[in-house]
XYZ file of C-alpha atoms in Angstrom:
579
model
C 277.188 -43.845 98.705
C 278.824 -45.637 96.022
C 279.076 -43.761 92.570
C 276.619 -46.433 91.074
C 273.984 -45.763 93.334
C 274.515 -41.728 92.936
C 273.862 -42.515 89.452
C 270.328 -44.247 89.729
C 269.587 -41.518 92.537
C 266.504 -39.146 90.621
C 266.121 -37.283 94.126
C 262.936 -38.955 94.904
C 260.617 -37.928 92.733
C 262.282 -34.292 91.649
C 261.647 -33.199 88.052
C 264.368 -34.441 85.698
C 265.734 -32.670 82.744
C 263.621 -34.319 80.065
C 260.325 -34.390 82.709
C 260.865 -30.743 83.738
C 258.533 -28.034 81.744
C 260.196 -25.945 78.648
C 259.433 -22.756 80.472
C 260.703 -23.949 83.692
C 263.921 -24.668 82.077
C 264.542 -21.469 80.426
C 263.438 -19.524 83.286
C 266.121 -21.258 85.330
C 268.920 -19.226 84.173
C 267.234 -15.909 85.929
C 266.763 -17.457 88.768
C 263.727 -18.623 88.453
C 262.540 -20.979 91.188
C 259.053 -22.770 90.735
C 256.365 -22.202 93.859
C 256.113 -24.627 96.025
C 252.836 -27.328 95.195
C 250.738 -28.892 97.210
C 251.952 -32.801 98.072
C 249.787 -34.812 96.078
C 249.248 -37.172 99.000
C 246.628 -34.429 100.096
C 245.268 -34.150 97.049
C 244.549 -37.787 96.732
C 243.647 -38.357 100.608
C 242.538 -34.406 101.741
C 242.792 -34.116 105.724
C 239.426 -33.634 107.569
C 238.775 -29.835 108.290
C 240.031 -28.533 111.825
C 238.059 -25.464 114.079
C 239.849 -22.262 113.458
C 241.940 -20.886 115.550
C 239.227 -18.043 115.980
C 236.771 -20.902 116.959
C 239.370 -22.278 119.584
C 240.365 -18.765 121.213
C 236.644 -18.346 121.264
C 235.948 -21.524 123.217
C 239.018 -20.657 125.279
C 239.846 -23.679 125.572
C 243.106 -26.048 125.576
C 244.613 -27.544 122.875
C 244.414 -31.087 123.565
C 240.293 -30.650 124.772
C 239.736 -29.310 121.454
C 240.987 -31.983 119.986
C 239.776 -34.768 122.231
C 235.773 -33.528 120.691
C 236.793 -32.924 117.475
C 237.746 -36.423 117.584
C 234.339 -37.402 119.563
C 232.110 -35.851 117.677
C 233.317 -37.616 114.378
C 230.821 -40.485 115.737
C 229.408 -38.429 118.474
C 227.472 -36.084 115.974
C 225.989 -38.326 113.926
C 224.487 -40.511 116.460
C 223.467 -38.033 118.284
C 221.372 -36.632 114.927
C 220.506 -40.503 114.458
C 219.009 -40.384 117.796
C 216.940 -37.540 117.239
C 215.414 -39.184 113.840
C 215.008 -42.898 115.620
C 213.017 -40.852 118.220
C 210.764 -39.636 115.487
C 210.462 -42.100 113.695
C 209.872 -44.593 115.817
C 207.538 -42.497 118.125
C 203.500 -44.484 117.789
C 204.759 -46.438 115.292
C 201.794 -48.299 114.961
C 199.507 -45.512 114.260
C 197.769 -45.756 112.778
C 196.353 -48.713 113.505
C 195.063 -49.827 109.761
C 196.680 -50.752 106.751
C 197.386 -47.921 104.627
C 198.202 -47.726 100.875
C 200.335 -50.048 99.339
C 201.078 -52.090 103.279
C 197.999 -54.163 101.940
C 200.242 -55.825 99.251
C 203.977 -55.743 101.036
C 203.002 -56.476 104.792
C 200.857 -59.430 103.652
C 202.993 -60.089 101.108
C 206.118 -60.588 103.708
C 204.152 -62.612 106.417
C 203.513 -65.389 103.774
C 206.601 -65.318 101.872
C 208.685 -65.846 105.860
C 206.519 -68.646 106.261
C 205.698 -70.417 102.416
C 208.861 -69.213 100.672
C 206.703 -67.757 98.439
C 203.708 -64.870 97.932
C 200.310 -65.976 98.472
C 196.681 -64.581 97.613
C 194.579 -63.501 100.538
C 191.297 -63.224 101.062
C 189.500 -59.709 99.873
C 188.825 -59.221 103.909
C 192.508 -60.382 105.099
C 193.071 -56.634 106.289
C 190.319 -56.634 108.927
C 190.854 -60.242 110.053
C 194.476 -59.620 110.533
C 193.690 -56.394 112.457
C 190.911 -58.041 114.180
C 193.030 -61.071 115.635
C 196.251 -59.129 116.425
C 197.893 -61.072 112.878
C 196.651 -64.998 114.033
C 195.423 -65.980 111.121
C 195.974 -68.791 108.432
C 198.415 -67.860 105.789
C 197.174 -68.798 102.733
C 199.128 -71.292 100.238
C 197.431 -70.580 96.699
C 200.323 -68.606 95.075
C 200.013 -65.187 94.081
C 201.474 -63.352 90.965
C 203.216 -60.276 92.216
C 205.684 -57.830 90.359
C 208.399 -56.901 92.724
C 211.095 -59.542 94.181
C 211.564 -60.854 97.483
C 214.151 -58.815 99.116
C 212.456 -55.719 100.382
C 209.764 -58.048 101.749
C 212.150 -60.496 103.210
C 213.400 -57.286 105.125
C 209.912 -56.234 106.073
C 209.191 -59.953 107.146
C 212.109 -59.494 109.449
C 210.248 -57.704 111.665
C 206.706 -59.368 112.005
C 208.694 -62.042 112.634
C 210.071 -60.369 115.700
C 207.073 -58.183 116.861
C 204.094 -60.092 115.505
C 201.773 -59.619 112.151
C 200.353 -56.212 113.147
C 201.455 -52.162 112.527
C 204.399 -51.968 114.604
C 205.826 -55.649 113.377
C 205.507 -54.552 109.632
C 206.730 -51.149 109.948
C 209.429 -51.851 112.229
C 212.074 -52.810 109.798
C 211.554 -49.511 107.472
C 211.616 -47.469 110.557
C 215.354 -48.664 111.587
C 216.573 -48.756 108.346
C 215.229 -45.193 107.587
C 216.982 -44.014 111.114
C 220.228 -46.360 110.340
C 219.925 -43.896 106.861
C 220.283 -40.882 108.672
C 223.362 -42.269 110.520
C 225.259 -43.760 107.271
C 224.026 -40.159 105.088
C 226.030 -38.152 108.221
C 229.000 -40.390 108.180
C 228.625 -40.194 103.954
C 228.392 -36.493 104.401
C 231.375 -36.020 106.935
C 233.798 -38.154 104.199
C 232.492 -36.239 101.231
C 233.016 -33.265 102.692
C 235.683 -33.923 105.004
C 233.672 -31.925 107.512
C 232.038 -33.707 110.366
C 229.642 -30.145 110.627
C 228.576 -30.255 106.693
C 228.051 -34.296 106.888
C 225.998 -34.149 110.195
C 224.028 -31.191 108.817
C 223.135 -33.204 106.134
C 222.012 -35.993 107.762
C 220.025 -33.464 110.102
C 217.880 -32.354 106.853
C 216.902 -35.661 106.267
C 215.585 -36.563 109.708
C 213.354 -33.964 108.928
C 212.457 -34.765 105.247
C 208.425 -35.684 105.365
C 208.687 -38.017 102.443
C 211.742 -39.761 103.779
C 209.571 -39.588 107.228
C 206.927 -41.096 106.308
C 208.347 -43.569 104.182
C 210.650 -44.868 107.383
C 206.618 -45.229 108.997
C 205.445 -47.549 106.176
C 206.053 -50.679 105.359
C 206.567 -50.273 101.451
C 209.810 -51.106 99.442
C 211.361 -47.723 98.811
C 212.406 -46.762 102.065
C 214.294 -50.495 101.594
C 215.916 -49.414 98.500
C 216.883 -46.160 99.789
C 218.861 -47.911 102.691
C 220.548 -49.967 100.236
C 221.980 -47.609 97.924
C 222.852 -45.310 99.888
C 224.643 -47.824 101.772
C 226.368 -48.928 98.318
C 227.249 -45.385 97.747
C 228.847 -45.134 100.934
C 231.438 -48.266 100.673
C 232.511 -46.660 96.742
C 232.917 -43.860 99.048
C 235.413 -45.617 101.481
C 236.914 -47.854 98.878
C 237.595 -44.634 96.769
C 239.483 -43.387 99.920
C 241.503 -46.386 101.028
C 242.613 -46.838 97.443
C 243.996 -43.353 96.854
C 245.564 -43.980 100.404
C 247.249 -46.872 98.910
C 248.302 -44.591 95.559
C 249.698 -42.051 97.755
C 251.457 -44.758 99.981
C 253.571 -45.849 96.679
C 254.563 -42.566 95.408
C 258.041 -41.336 96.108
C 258.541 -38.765 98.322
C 261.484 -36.015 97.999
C 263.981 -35.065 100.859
C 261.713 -32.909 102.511
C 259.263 -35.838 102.584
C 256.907 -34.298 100.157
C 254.953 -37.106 97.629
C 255.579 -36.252 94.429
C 253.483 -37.279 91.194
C 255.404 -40.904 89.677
C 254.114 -41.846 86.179
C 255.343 -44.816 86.488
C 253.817 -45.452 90.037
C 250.620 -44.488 89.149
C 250.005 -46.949 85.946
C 252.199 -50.108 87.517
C 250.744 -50.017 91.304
C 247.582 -52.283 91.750
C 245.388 -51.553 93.987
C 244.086 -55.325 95.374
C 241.050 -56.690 95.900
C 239.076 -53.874 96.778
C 236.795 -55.455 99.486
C 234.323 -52.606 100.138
C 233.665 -52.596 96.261
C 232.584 -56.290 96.611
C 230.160 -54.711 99.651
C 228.952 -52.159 97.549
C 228.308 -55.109 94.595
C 226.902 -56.920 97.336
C 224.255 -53.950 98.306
C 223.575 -53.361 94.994
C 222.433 -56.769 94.746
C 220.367 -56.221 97.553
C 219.162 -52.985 95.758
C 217.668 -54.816 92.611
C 216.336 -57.308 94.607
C 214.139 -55.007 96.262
C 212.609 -53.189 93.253
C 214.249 -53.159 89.797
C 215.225 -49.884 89.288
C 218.467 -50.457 91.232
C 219.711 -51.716 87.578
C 220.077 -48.092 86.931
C 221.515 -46.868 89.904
C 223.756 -50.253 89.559
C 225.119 -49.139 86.059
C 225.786 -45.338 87.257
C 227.633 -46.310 90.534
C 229.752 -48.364 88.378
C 230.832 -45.632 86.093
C 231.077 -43.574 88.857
C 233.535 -45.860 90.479
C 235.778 -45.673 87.218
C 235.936 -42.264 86.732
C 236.834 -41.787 90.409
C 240.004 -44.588 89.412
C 240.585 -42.367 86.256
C 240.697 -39.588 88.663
C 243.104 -40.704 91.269
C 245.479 -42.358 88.819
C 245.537 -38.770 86.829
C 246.336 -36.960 89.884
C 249.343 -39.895 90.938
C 250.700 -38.880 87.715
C 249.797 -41.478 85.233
C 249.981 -40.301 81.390
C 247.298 -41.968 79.957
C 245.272 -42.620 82.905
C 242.413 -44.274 80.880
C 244.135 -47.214 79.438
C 245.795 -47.790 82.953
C 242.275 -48.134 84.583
C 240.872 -50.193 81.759
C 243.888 -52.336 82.151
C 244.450 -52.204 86.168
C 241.304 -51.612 87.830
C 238.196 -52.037 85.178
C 238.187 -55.514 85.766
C 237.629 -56.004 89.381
C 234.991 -53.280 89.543
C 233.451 -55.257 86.585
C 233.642 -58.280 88.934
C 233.389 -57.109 92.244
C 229.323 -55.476 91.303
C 228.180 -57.326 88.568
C 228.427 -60.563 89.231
C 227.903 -59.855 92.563
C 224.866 -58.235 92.303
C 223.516 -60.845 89.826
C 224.564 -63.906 92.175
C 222.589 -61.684 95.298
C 219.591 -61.379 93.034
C 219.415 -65.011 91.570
C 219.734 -66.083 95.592
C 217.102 -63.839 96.962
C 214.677 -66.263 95.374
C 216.134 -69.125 97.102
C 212.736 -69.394 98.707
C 210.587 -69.888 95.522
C 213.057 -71.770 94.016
C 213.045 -74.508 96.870
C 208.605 -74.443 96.746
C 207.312 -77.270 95.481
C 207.684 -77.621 91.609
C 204.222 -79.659 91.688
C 201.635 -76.764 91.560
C 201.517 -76.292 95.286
C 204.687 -74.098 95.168
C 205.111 -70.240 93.916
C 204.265 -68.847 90.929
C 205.059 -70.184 87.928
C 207.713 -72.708 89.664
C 206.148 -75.367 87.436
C 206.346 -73.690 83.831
C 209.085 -74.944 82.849
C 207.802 -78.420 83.321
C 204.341 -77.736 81.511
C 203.935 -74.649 79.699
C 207.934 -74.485 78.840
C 208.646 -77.902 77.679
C 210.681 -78.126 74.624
C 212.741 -75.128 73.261
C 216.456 -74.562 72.657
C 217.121 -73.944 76.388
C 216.198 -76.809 78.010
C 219.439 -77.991 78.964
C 219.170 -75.041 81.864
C 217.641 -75.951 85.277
C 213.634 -76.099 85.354
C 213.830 -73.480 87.979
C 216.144 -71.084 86.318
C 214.202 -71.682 83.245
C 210.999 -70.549 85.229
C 212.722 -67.677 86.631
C 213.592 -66.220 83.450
C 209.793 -66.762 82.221
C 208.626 -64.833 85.165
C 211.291 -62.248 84.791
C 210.198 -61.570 81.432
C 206.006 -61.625 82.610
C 207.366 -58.968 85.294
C 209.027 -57.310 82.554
C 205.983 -56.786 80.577
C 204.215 -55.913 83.086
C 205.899 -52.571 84.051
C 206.540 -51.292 80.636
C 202.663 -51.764 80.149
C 201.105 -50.443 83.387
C 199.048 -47.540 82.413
C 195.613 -48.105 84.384
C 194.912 -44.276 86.280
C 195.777 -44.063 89.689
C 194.076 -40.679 91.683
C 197.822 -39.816 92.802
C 199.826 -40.452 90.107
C 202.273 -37.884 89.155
C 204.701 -36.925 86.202
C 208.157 -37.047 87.163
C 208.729 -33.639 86.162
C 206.494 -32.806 89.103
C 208.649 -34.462 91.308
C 211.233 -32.284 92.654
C 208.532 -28.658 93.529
C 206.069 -31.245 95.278
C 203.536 -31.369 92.752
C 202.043 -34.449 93.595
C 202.177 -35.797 97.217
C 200.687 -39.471 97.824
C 197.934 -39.376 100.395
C 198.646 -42.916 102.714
C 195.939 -42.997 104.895
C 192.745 -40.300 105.263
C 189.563 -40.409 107.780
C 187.576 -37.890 109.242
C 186.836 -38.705 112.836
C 184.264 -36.907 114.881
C 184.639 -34.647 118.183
C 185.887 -36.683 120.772
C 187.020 -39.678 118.132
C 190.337 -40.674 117.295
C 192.422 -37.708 118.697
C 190.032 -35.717 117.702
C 189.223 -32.113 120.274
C 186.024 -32.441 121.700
C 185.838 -29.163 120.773
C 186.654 -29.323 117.380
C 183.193 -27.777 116.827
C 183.050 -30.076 113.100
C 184.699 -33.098 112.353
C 188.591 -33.421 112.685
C 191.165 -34.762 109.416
C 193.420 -37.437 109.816
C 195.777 -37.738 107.258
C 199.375 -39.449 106.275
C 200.195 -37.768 103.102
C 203.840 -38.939 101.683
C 205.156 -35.356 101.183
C 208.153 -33.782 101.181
C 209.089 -30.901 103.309
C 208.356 -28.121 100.829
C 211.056 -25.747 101.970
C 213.943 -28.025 101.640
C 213.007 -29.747 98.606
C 212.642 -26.483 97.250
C 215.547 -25.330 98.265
C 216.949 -28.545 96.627
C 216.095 -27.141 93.642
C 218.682 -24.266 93.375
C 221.065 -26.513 95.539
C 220.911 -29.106 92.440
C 221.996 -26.099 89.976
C 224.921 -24.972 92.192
C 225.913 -29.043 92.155
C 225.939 -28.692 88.524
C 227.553 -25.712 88.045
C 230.488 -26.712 90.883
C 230.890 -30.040 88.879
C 230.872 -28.976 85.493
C 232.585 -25.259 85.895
C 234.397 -26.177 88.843
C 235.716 -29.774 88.287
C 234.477 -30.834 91.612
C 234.205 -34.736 91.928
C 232.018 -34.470 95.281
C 229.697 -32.514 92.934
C 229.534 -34.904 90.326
C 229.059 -37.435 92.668
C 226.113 -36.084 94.519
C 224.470 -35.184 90.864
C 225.368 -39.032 89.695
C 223.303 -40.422 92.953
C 220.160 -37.101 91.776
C 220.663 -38.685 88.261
C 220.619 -42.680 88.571
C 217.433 -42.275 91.198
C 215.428 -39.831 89.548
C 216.549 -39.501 85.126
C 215.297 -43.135 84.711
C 211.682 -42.462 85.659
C 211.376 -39.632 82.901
C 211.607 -43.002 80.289
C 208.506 -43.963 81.494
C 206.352 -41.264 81.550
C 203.556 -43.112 80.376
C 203.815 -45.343 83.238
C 201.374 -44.917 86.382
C 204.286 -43.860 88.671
C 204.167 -42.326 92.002
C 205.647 -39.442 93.644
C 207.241 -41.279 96.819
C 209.869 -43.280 94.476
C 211.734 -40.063 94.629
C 212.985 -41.255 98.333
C 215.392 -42.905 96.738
C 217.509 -39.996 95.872
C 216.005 -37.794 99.366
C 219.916 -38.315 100.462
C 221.324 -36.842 97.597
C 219.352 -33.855 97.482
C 220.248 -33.359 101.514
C 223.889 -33.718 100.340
C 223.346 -30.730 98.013
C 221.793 -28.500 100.175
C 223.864 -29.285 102.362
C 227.028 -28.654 100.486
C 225.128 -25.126 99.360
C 225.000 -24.226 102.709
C 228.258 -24.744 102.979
C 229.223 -22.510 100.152
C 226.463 -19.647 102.185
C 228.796 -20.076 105.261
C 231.745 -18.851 103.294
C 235.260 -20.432 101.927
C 238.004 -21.182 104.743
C 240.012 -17.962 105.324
C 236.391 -15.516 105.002
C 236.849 -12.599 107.066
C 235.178 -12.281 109.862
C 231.983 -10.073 108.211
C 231.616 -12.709 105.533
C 231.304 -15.822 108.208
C 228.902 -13.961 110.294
C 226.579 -12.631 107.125
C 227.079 -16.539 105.858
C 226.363 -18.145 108.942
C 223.427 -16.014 109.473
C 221.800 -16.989 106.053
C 222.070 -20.483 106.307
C 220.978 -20.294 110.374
C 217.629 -18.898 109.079
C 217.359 -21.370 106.263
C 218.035 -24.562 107.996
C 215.750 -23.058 110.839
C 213.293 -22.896 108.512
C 213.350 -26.001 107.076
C 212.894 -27.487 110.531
C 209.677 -25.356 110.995
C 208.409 -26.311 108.079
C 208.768 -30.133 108.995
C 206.874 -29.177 112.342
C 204.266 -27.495 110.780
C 203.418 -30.682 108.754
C 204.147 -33.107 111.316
C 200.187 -33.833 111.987
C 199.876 -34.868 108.192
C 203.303 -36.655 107.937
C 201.775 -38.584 111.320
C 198.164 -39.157 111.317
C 197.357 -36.795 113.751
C 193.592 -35.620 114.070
C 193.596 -32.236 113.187
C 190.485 -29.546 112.820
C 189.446 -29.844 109.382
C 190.550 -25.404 109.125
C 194.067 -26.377 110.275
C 194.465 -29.271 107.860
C 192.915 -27.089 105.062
C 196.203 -24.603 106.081
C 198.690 -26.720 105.391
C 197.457 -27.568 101.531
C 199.656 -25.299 100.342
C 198.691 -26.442 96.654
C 195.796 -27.694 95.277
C 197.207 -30.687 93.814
C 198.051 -31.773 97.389
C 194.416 -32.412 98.146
């Protein structure tokens, strides 16, 4: 090597003089020698968790077959525990055989909008006609005025398209997206964690949520939404892994091929386009689209997303870590959701904003041609101008619905399972409707959109250990399982005023399964726990995740319709403001 090139030679990443630490360098001269650290490429990129060696004498078995299923069960696992919740779920589907709650307004709703483009007003005894004929009848073309947009509809539409205008067709889409849920939370969960165990555990407690349940057995929007942000959450989730990856690709490594922190790596390298952070726009999109409250979970992804670049540019070694994300990476997560998501949202309307703009189309398609005439906007399009004014007649819609509802509930109720929503209620008589000849009285038949009390109350002191890893403990998987709690469930506590319902809290049911699960995963012990504290561990959080899954089997005849005597069904109101 030429004496040039010795010159330029910084060994790769090696403190220098002026870089090294005051204290290192006066400790130098006694011999001090610094311990070694950890190669920041694991920090930025950990490794997935291995069995112990303990697990693998136990198992007495070979290296290599050890391997071969730990490498099988990283997709082996969770479709094996998505298989178990598609059973479930998709087990009598169409029972029952009515239209319950709010399927009278979205199932409808999604027939005529796959066929007019648009929402339409049905007659008062649609229900039992459509029943009656097996879905042949006439869809109606008088335009209705409804208060949610078209994409959770178009979804549900999807699938009385496929299977016909009755139970099964309009549930069918909620059902596989609530099962494809529980496949995406268990590959979510292994990532997070970096343990396939912890992430397929957590997908396990949501197959056997009841609110999550019964949502994935009714055709409503917030089983939708669910699917969608969760799926959002999960490409930030890759994205945030392939772009660390790329960090630790460009960082110098020393002579022993450990990756040292580089300053000026970390604030010049950029990162590219990003594309799963244009997916997760995209889904978010999707999310709004369905019901507006994705805005929030929208604007706390995105923060998320920087603070998780802030993050991996501080551990690379950047200085002022801030300013290099505002300047390298702010931008395209700027672009790559919000845009996006507006450009998804504006589309999903493509439908209404083809109808006819004579009358004969969807609501309010013509105001901007009668009512909205004149103005300082008319230079816009008619139809975006009548999109806006419906927007805004949406608008003031929610922030003013107040009319009682028998099962509405205050947020604050939410997360003990104060308030369950009953779906569907009848009380058949002996030898009716599933009901025991004999019953000896008549039999209840309920589906009541509740929770499964034990693990949402166990979610309770899982959410405080979340908190307390994140903000004691600095741990970003905390703070990002609290940021999904927080952008589902805060937002609601603005509107307390509002007539809102219990079952919107589905939309954070993954998030609380990721903390419970994660607090099981403290109960089980650190790695390196002797072997008294894995057995006392493992024992604890055996008999709590066993009884979780009793308690979901004890209220599977209410989270399923089942005709039940009315004692048995009196049993399982645990609270009186279940009833």
């Amino acid at each position: 090597m030429t004496s040039t090139a010795s010159s330029t030679d910084t060994r790769q990443g090696q403190a220098t003089a002026d870089q090294r630490p005051t204290w290192q360098q006066r400790l130098r001269r006694f011999g001090y020698a610094a311990p070694p650290t950890s190669d920041v490429r694991d920090r930025l990129v950990p490794p997935y968790s291995e069995p112990s060696p303990r697990i693998r004498a136990a198992l007495g078995l070979r290296g290599e077959v050890v391997d071969r299923v730990v490498r099988w069960s990283a997709w082996g696992g969770p479709l094996l525990v998505t298989l178990m919740a598609g059973l479930m779920r998709f087990w009598n589907l169409g029972s029952p055989r009515a239209v319950i709650f709010d399927e009278t307004y979205y199932a409808k709703d999604a027939w005529a909008l796959v066929h007019n483009g648009y929402e339409a007003n049905w007659a008062k005894d649609a229900n039992d006609l459509i029943l009656q004929h097996s879905g042949h009848v006439t869809v109606p073309t008088d335009a209705a005025y409804v208060v949610h947009p078209p994409v959770g509809k178009y979804v549900i539409g999807l699938g009385e398209l496929i299977f016909g205008f009755d139970p099964f067709g309009w549930r069918f889409m909620t059902a596989l997206l609530g099962t494809l849920s529980v496949l995406l939370l268990c590959r979510i969960g292994r990532r997070l964690f970096r343990s396939t165990f912890l992430g397929c555990l957590a997908g396990a407690l949501m197959a056997v949520d009841g609110l999550q349940f019964v949502m994935s057995r009714t055709s409503l929007l917030d089983g939708v939404l669910e699917f969608f942000v969760l799926a959002a959450f999960g490409c930030l989730l890759v994205d945030r892994d392939r772009a660390r990856a790329k960090l630790a690709a460009a960082l110098p490594g020393d002579s022993d091929g450990r990756v040292r922190p580089d300053a000026h790596t970390a604030e010049s390298t950029r990162l590219g386009w990003r594309p799963w952070r244009w997916a997760a726009g995209l889904l978010l999109g999707l999310a709004i689209g369905t019901k507006w409250n994705g805005l929030y979970i929208l604007a706390a992804f995105c923060v998320m997303a920087v603070l998780w670049d802030v993050g991996a540019r501080r551990v690379a070694g950047a200085r002022r870590p801030y300013t290099t994300v505002l300047k390298r990476d702010t931008g395209i997560t700027f672009l790559a959701t919000v845009p996006v998501a507006l450009v998804v949202y504006v589309t999903s309307w493509i439908g209404w904003i083809l109808s006819p703009t004579d009358g004969s189309g969807g609501y309010f398609r013509n105001w901007a041609a009668t009512d909205g005439k004149g103005g300082t906007w008319t230079f816009l399009p008619d139809w975006l101008r009548s999109l806006w004014h419906y927007e805004h007649e949406v608008y003031l819609f929610h922030v003013g619905l107040s009319s009682p509802h028998t099962y509405q509930s205050n947020p604050w109720s939410w997360i003990v399972v104060g308030r369950p929503v009953s779906y569907f209620y009848e009380s058949p008589s002996p030898g009716r409707s599933g009901c025991p000849s004999d019953a000896g009285g008549k039999c209840a038949r309920e589906v009541l959109a509740l929770g499964t009390p034990l693990l949402w109350w166990a979610a309770c002191f899982a959410i405080l250990y979340v908190l307390w890893r994140w903000v004691f403990r600095r741990d970003w998987r905390a703070g990002a399982i609290a940021c999904g709690i927080a952008a589902g469930y805060l937002p609601w506590f603005l509107y307390q005023e509002r007539t809102i319902f219990y079952f919107y809290a589905v939309v954070f049911v993954p998030f609380l399964c990721l903390a419970v699960a994660m607090m099981i995963g403290a109960i089980l012990g650190p790695p390196g726990s002797d072997e008294r504290r894995r057995v006392v561990g493992a024992a604890g959080a055996g008999v709590l995740v066993l009884l979780i899954a009793w308690n979901f089997i004890y209220f599977w005849p209410i989270y399923t319709g089942t005709a039940i005597p009315i004692d048995s069904w009196r049993s399982r109101m645990w609270l009186d403001t279940w009833v």
